[in-house]
PDB file of C-alpha atoms in Angstrom:
ATOM      1  CA  MET A   1      91.394 103.719  53.304  1.00  0.00           C
ATOM      2  CA  GLY A   2      92.255 107.035  54.976  1.00  0.00           C
ATOM      3  CA  GLY A   3      89.173 106.605  57.183  1.00  0.00           C
ATOM      4  CA  GLY A   4      90.410 103.211  58.359  1.00  0.00           C
ATOM      5  CA  GLN A   5      93.791 104.638  59.312  1.00  0.00           C
ATOM      6  CA  GLN A   6      92.083 107.465  61.144  1.00  0.00           C
ATOM      7  CA  GLN A   7      89.844 104.995  63.009  1.00  0.00           C
ATOM      8  CA  LEU A   8      92.882 102.891  63.991  1.00  0.00           C
ATOM      9  CA  GLN A   9      94.713 105.972  65.224  1.00  0.00           C
ATOM     10  CA  GLN A  10      91.695 107.049  67.279  1.00  0.00           C
ATOM     11  CA  LEU A  11      91.348 103.558  68.789  1.00  0.00           C
ATOM     12  CA  SER A  12      95.062 103.527  69.565  1.00  0.00           C
ATOM     13  CA  GLN A  13      94.765 106.855  71.384  1.00  0.00           C
ATOM     14  CA  GLU A  14      91.778 105.572  73.365  1.00  0.00           C
ATOM     15  CA  LEU A  15      93.765 102.455  74.345  1.00  0.00           C
ATOM     16  CA  GLN A  16      96.710 104.560  75.446  1.00  0.00           C
ATOM     17  CA  ALA A  17      94.451 106.794  77.560  1.00  0.00           C
ATOM     18  CA  LEU A  18      92.839 103.727  79.147  1.00  0.00           C
ATOM     19  CA  ASP A  19      96.253 102.183  79.856  1.00  0.00           C
ATOM     20  CA  GLU A  20      97.384 105.386  81.564  1.00  0.00           C
ATOM     21  CA  GLU A  21      94.202 105.526  83.640  1.00  0.00           C
ATOM     22  CA  ILE A  22      94.571 101.848  84.605  1.00  0.00           C
ATOM     23  CA  GLN A  23      98.192 102.449  85.630  1.00  0.00           C
ATOM     24  CA  SER A  24      97.149 105.448  87.720  1.00  0.00           C
ATOM     25  CA  LEU A  25      94.490 103.375  89.484  1.00  0.00           C
ATOM     26  CA  GLU A  26      96.951 100.524  90.064  1.00  0.00           C
ATOM     27  CA  ASP A  27      99.340 103.044  91.642  1.00  0.00           C
ATOM     28  CA  GLU A  28      96.471 104.214  93.851  1.00  0.00           C
ATOM     29  CA  VAL A  29      95.809 100.607  94.955  1.00  0.00           C
ATOM     30  CA  SER A  30      99.509 100.210  95.782  1.00  0.00           C
ATOM     31  CA  ASP A  31      99.428 103.374  97.889  1.00  0.00           C
ATOM     32  CA  LEU A  32      96.296 102.209  99.714  1.00  0.00           C
ATOM     33  CA  GLU A  33      97.833  98.797 100.386  1.00  0.00           C
ATOM     34  CA  ALA A  34     100.999 100.469 101.696  1.00  0.00           C
ATOM     35  CA  GLU A  35      98.842 102.546 104.041  1.00  0.00           C
ATOM     36  CA  LYS A  36      97.144  99.327 105.241  1.00  0.00           C
ATOM     37  CA  ASP A  37     100.571  97.797 105.892  1.00  0.00           C
ATOM     38  CA  GLU A  38     101.557 100.835 107.957  1.00  0.00           C
ATOM     39  CA  ILE A  39      98.373 100.467 109.985  1.00  0.00           C
ATOM     40  CA  ASP A  40      99.185  96.767 110.539  1.00  0.00           C
ATOM     41  CA  GLU A  41     102.594  97.763 111.865  1.00  0.00           C
ATOM     42  CA  ALA A  42     101.039 100.375 114.138  1.00  0.00           C
ATOM     43  CA  VAL A  43      98.489  97.883 115.477  1.00  0.00           C
ATOM     44  CA  ASP A  44     101.232  95.313 116.109  1.00  0.00           C
ATOM     45  CA  ALA A  45     103.266  97.918 117.957  1.00  0.00           C
ATOM     46  CA  ILE A  46     100.319  99.094 120.061  1.00  0.00           C
ATOM     47  CA  GLU A  47      99.389  95.519 120.955  1.00  0.00           C
ATOM     48  CA  THR A  48     102.939  94.426 121.855  1.00  0.00           C
ATOM     49  CA  LEU A  49     104.472  97.535 123.433  1.00  0.00           C
ATOM     50  CA  GLU A  50     104.271  98.107 127.137  1.00  0.00           C
ATOM     51  CA  THR A  51     104.763 101.143 129.306  1.00  0.00           C
ATOM     52  CA  GLY A  52     108.517 101.614 129.674  1.00  0.00           C
ATOM     53  CA  SER A  53     109.368 100.104 126.261  1.00  0.00           C
ATOM     54  CA  THR A  54     112.021 101.858 124.195  1.00  0.00           C
ATOM     55  CA  VAL A  55     110.968 102.880 120.690  1.00  0.00           C
ATOM     56  CA  GLN A  56     112.466 104.813 117.798  1.00  0.00           C
ATOM     57  CA  VAL A  57     110.438 107.885 116.956  1.00  0.00           C
ATOM     58  CA  PRO A  58     110.758 109.240 113.422  1.00  0.00           C
ATOM     59  CA  LEU A  59     111.674 112.933 113.347  1.00  0.00           C
ATOM     60  CA  GLY A  60     111.562 113.270 109.557  1.00  0.00           C
ATOM     61  CA  GLY A  61     114.314 113.357 106.985  1.00  0.00           C
ATOM     62  CA  GLY A  62     115.338 109.816 107.905  1.00  0.00           C
ATOM     63  CA  ALA A  63     116.255 110.818 111.477  1.00  0.00           C
ATOM     64  CA  TYR A  64     115.010 108.892 114.520  1.00  0.00           C
ATOM     65  CA  LEU A  65     115.146 109.450 118.246  1.00  0.00           C
ATOM     66  CA  ARG A  66     115.049 106.741 120.914  1.00  0.00           C
ATOM     67  CA  ALA A  67     112.299 107.326 123.425  1.00  0.00           C
ATOM     68  CA  GLU A  68     110.646 105.508 126.265  1.00  0.00           C
ATOM     69  CA  VAL A  69     106.894 104.858 126.204  1.00  0.00           C
ATOM     70  CA  GLN A  70     105.502 106.762 129.184  1.00  0.00           C
ATOM     71  CA  ASP A  71     101.998 105.254 129.059  1.00  0.00           C
ATOM     72  CA  ILE A  72     100.784 102.772 126.437  1.00  0.00           C
ATOM     73  CA  ASP A  73      97.190 103.810 127.191  1.00  0.00           C
ATOM     74  CA  GLU A  74      97.868 107.274 125.783  1.00  0.00           C
ATOM     75  CA  VAL A  75      97.921 106.574 122.048  1.00  0.00           C
ATOM     76  CA  ILE A  76      97.267 109.490 119.727  1.00  0.00           C
ATOM     77  CA  VAL A  77      95.397 108.311 116.618  1.00  0.00           C
ATOM     78  CA  SER A  78      94.677 110.362 113.517  1.00  0.00           C
ATOM     79  CA  LEU A  79      90.946 110.747 112.927  1.00  0.00           C
ATOM     80  CA  GLY A  80      91.354 112.291 109.489  1.00  0.00           C
ATOM     81  CA  ALA A  81      90.968 115.871 108.258  1.00  0.00           C
ATOM     82  CA  ASN A  82      94.069 116.808 110.285  1.00  0.00           C
ATOM     83  CA  TYR A  83      92.416 115.829 113.578  1.00  0.00           C
ATOM     84  CA  ALA A  84      93.787 113.362 116.124  1.00  0.00           C
ATOM     85  CA  ALA A  85      92.604 112.073 119.465  1.00  0.00           C
ATOM     86  CA  GLU A  86      94.208 110.439 122.443  1.00  0.00           C
ATOM     87  CA  GLN A  87      92.822 106.977 123.025  1.00  0.00           C
ATOM     88  CA  ASP A  88      93.548 104.020 125.237  1.00  0.00           C
ATOM     89  CA  GLN A  89      95.279 100.989 123.758  1.00  0.00           C
ATOM     90  CA  SER A  90      92.179  98.992 122.756  1.00  0.00           C
ATOM     91  CA  SER A  91      90.302 102.025 121.396  1.00  0.00           C
ATOM     92  CA  ALA A  92      93.319 102.966 119.297  1.00  0.00           C
ATOM     93  CA  VAL A  93      93.479  99.460 117.831  1.00  0.00           C
ATOM     94  CA  GLU A  94      89.733  99.567 117.056  1.00  0.00           C
ATOM     95  CA  ALA A  95      90.094 102.954 115.348  1.00  0.00           C
ATOM     96  CA  LEU A  96      92.974 101.670 113.245  1.00  0.00           C
ATOM     97  CA  ARG A  97      91.042  98.520 112.280  1.00  0.00           C
ATOM     98  CA  ARG A  98      88.120 100.715 111.146  1.00  0.00           C
ATOM     99  CA  LYS A  99      90.567 102.651 108.970  1.00  0.00           C
ATOM    100  CA  GLN A 100      91.730  99.360 107.478  1.00  0.00           C
ATOM    101  CA  ASP A 101      88.140  98.359 106.730  1.00  0.00           C
ATOM    102  CA  MET A 102      87.594 101.678 104.951  1.00  0.00           C
ATOM    103  CA  LEU A 103      90.803 101.152 102.987  1.00  0.00           C
ATOM    104  CA  ASP A 104      89.650  97.638 102.026  1.00  0.00           C
ATOM    105  CA  GLU A 105      86.412  99.090 100.670  1.00  0.00           C
ATOM    106  CA  GLU A 106      88.287 101.762  98.751  1.00  0.00           C
ATOM    107  CA  ILE A 107      90.725  99.189  97.337  1.00  0.00           C
ATOM    108  CA  ALA A 108      87.799  96.999  96.221  1.00  0.00           C
ATOM    109  CA  SER A 109      86.156 100.000  94.573  1.00  0.00           C
ATOM    110  CA  VAL A 110      89.325 101.007  92.709  1.00  0.00           C
ATOM    111  CA  ARG A 111      89.913  97.401  91.611  1.00  0.00           C
ATOM    112  CA  GLY A 112      86.344  97.352  90.273  1.00  0.00           C
ATOM    113  CA  GLU A 113      87.124 100.472  88.238  1.00  0.00           C
ATOM    114  CA  ILE A 114      90.287  98.799  86.937  1.00  0.00           C
ATOM    115  CA  GLU A 115      88.309  95.728  85.831  1.00  0.00           C
ATOM    116  CA  GLU A 116      85.781  97.904  84.002  1.00  0.00           C
ATOM    117  CA  LEU A 117      88.549  99.811  82.231  1.00  0.00           C
ATOM    118  CA  GLU A 118      90.308  96.560  81.291  1.00  0.00           C
ATOM    119  CA  GLU A 119      87.073  95.231  79.769  1.00  0.00           C
ATOM    120  CA  GLU A 120      86.642  98.473  77.836  1.00  0.00           C
ATOM    121  CA  SER A 121      90.259  98.199  76.695  1.00  0.00           C
ATOM    122  CA  GLU A 122      89.682  94.637  75.439  1.00  0.00           C
ATOM    123  CA  GLN A 123      86.631  95.789  73.461  1.00  0.00           C
ATOM    124  CA  ILE A 124      88.611  98.597  71.855  1.00  0.00           C
ATOM    125  CA  GLU A 125      91.431  96.166  71.008  1.00  0.00           C
ATOM    126  CA  GLU A 126      88.881  93.919  69.271  1.00  0.00           C
ATOM    127  CA  GLN A 127      87.533  96.906  67.337  1.00  0.00           C
ATOM    128  CA  ALA A 128      91.078  97.824  66.303  1.00  0.00           C
ATOM    129  CA  MET A 129      91.784  94.283  65.122  1.00  0.00           C
ATOM    130  CA  GLN A 130      88.559  94.240  63.093  1.00  0.00           C
ATOM    131  CA  ALA A 131      89.346  97.623  61.558  1.00  0.00           C
ATOM    132  CA  GLN A 132      92.847  96.451  60.670  1.00  0.00           C
ATOM    133  CA  GLN A 133      91.502  93.260  59.071  1.00  0.00           C
ATOM    134  CA  GLN A 134      89.019  95.307  57.037  1.00  0.00           C
ATOM    135  CA  MET A 135      91.816  97.570  55.835  1.00  0.00           C
ATOM    136  CA  GLN A 136      93.910  94.561  54.823  1.00  0.00           C
ATOM    137  CA  GLN A 137      90.972  93.040  52.947  1.00  0.00           C
ATOM    138  CA  GLN A 138      90.376  96.324  51.133  1.00  0.00           C
ATOM    139  CA  GLN A 139      94.053  96.524  50.186  1.00  0.00           C
ATOM    140  CA  MET A 140      93.985  92.945  48.899  1.00  0.00           C
ATOM    141  CA  GLN A 141      90.877  93.675  46.847  1.00  0.00           C
ATOM    142  CA  GLN A 142      92.485  96.797  45.390  1.00  0.00           C
ATOM    143  CA  MET A 143      95.614  94.857  44.494  1.00  0.00           C
ATOM    144  CA  GLN A 144      93.542  92.125  42.838  1.00  0.00           C
ATOM    145  CA  GLN A 145      91.595  94.714  40.886  1.00  0.00           C
ATOM    146  CA  GLN A 146      94.819  96.365  39.759  1.00  0.00           C
ATOM    147  CA  MET A 147      96.254  93.016  38.702  1.00  0.00           C
ATOM    148  CA  GLN A 148      93.086  92.158  36.792  1.00  0.00           C
ATOM    149  CA  GLY A 149      93.173  95.565  35.148  1.00  0.00           C
ATOM    150  CA  GLU A 150      96.794  95.045  34.093  1.00  0.00           C
ATOM    151  CA  GLY A 151      95.955  91.586  32.762  1.00  0.00           C
ATOM    152  CA  GLU A 152      93.151  92.987  30.623  1.00  0.00           C
ATOM    153  CA  ASP A 153      95.441  95.694  29.311  1.00  0.00           C
ATOM    154  CA  GLY A 154      98.030  93.048  28.329  1.00  0.00           C
ATOM    155  CA  ASP A 155      95.439  91.153  26.217  1.00  0.00           C
ATOM    156  CA  ASP A 156      94.784  94.232  24.078  1.00  0.00           C
ATOM    157  CA  GLU A 157      98.379  94.461  22.866  1.00  0.00           C
TER     158      GLU A 157
END
């Protein structure tokens, strides 16, 4: 019986670890989707703004500064690895769309990992239920044996 309890505890720990990993991956998907949304906003702005438009430029710490767009064909786009390049309007949009495609692939990959972990979690849950049922059956058998043993003892008196 002690082995059954130990097995249940081990399965429970595995489930908890899987749940934590799934939650971490779901958080990662949320972050990636938020980054995609930011890119959408940037693309919308690049496509709709014109030279001379007034924009609010974030300075950090929740502070913004109003500024006028000098030239919409001078968009600085992050290339990754702390590099950025100045691009014209259409090239900037293309670069941002490529980033979105890469994010879509990464999101799909992480979601695939989540599905695999959820399947593994379901299998472990089934194992835990089977182990618990076995323990209950063993307890019932022990109780029946004890009751039969007491009944036999009562006949001797």
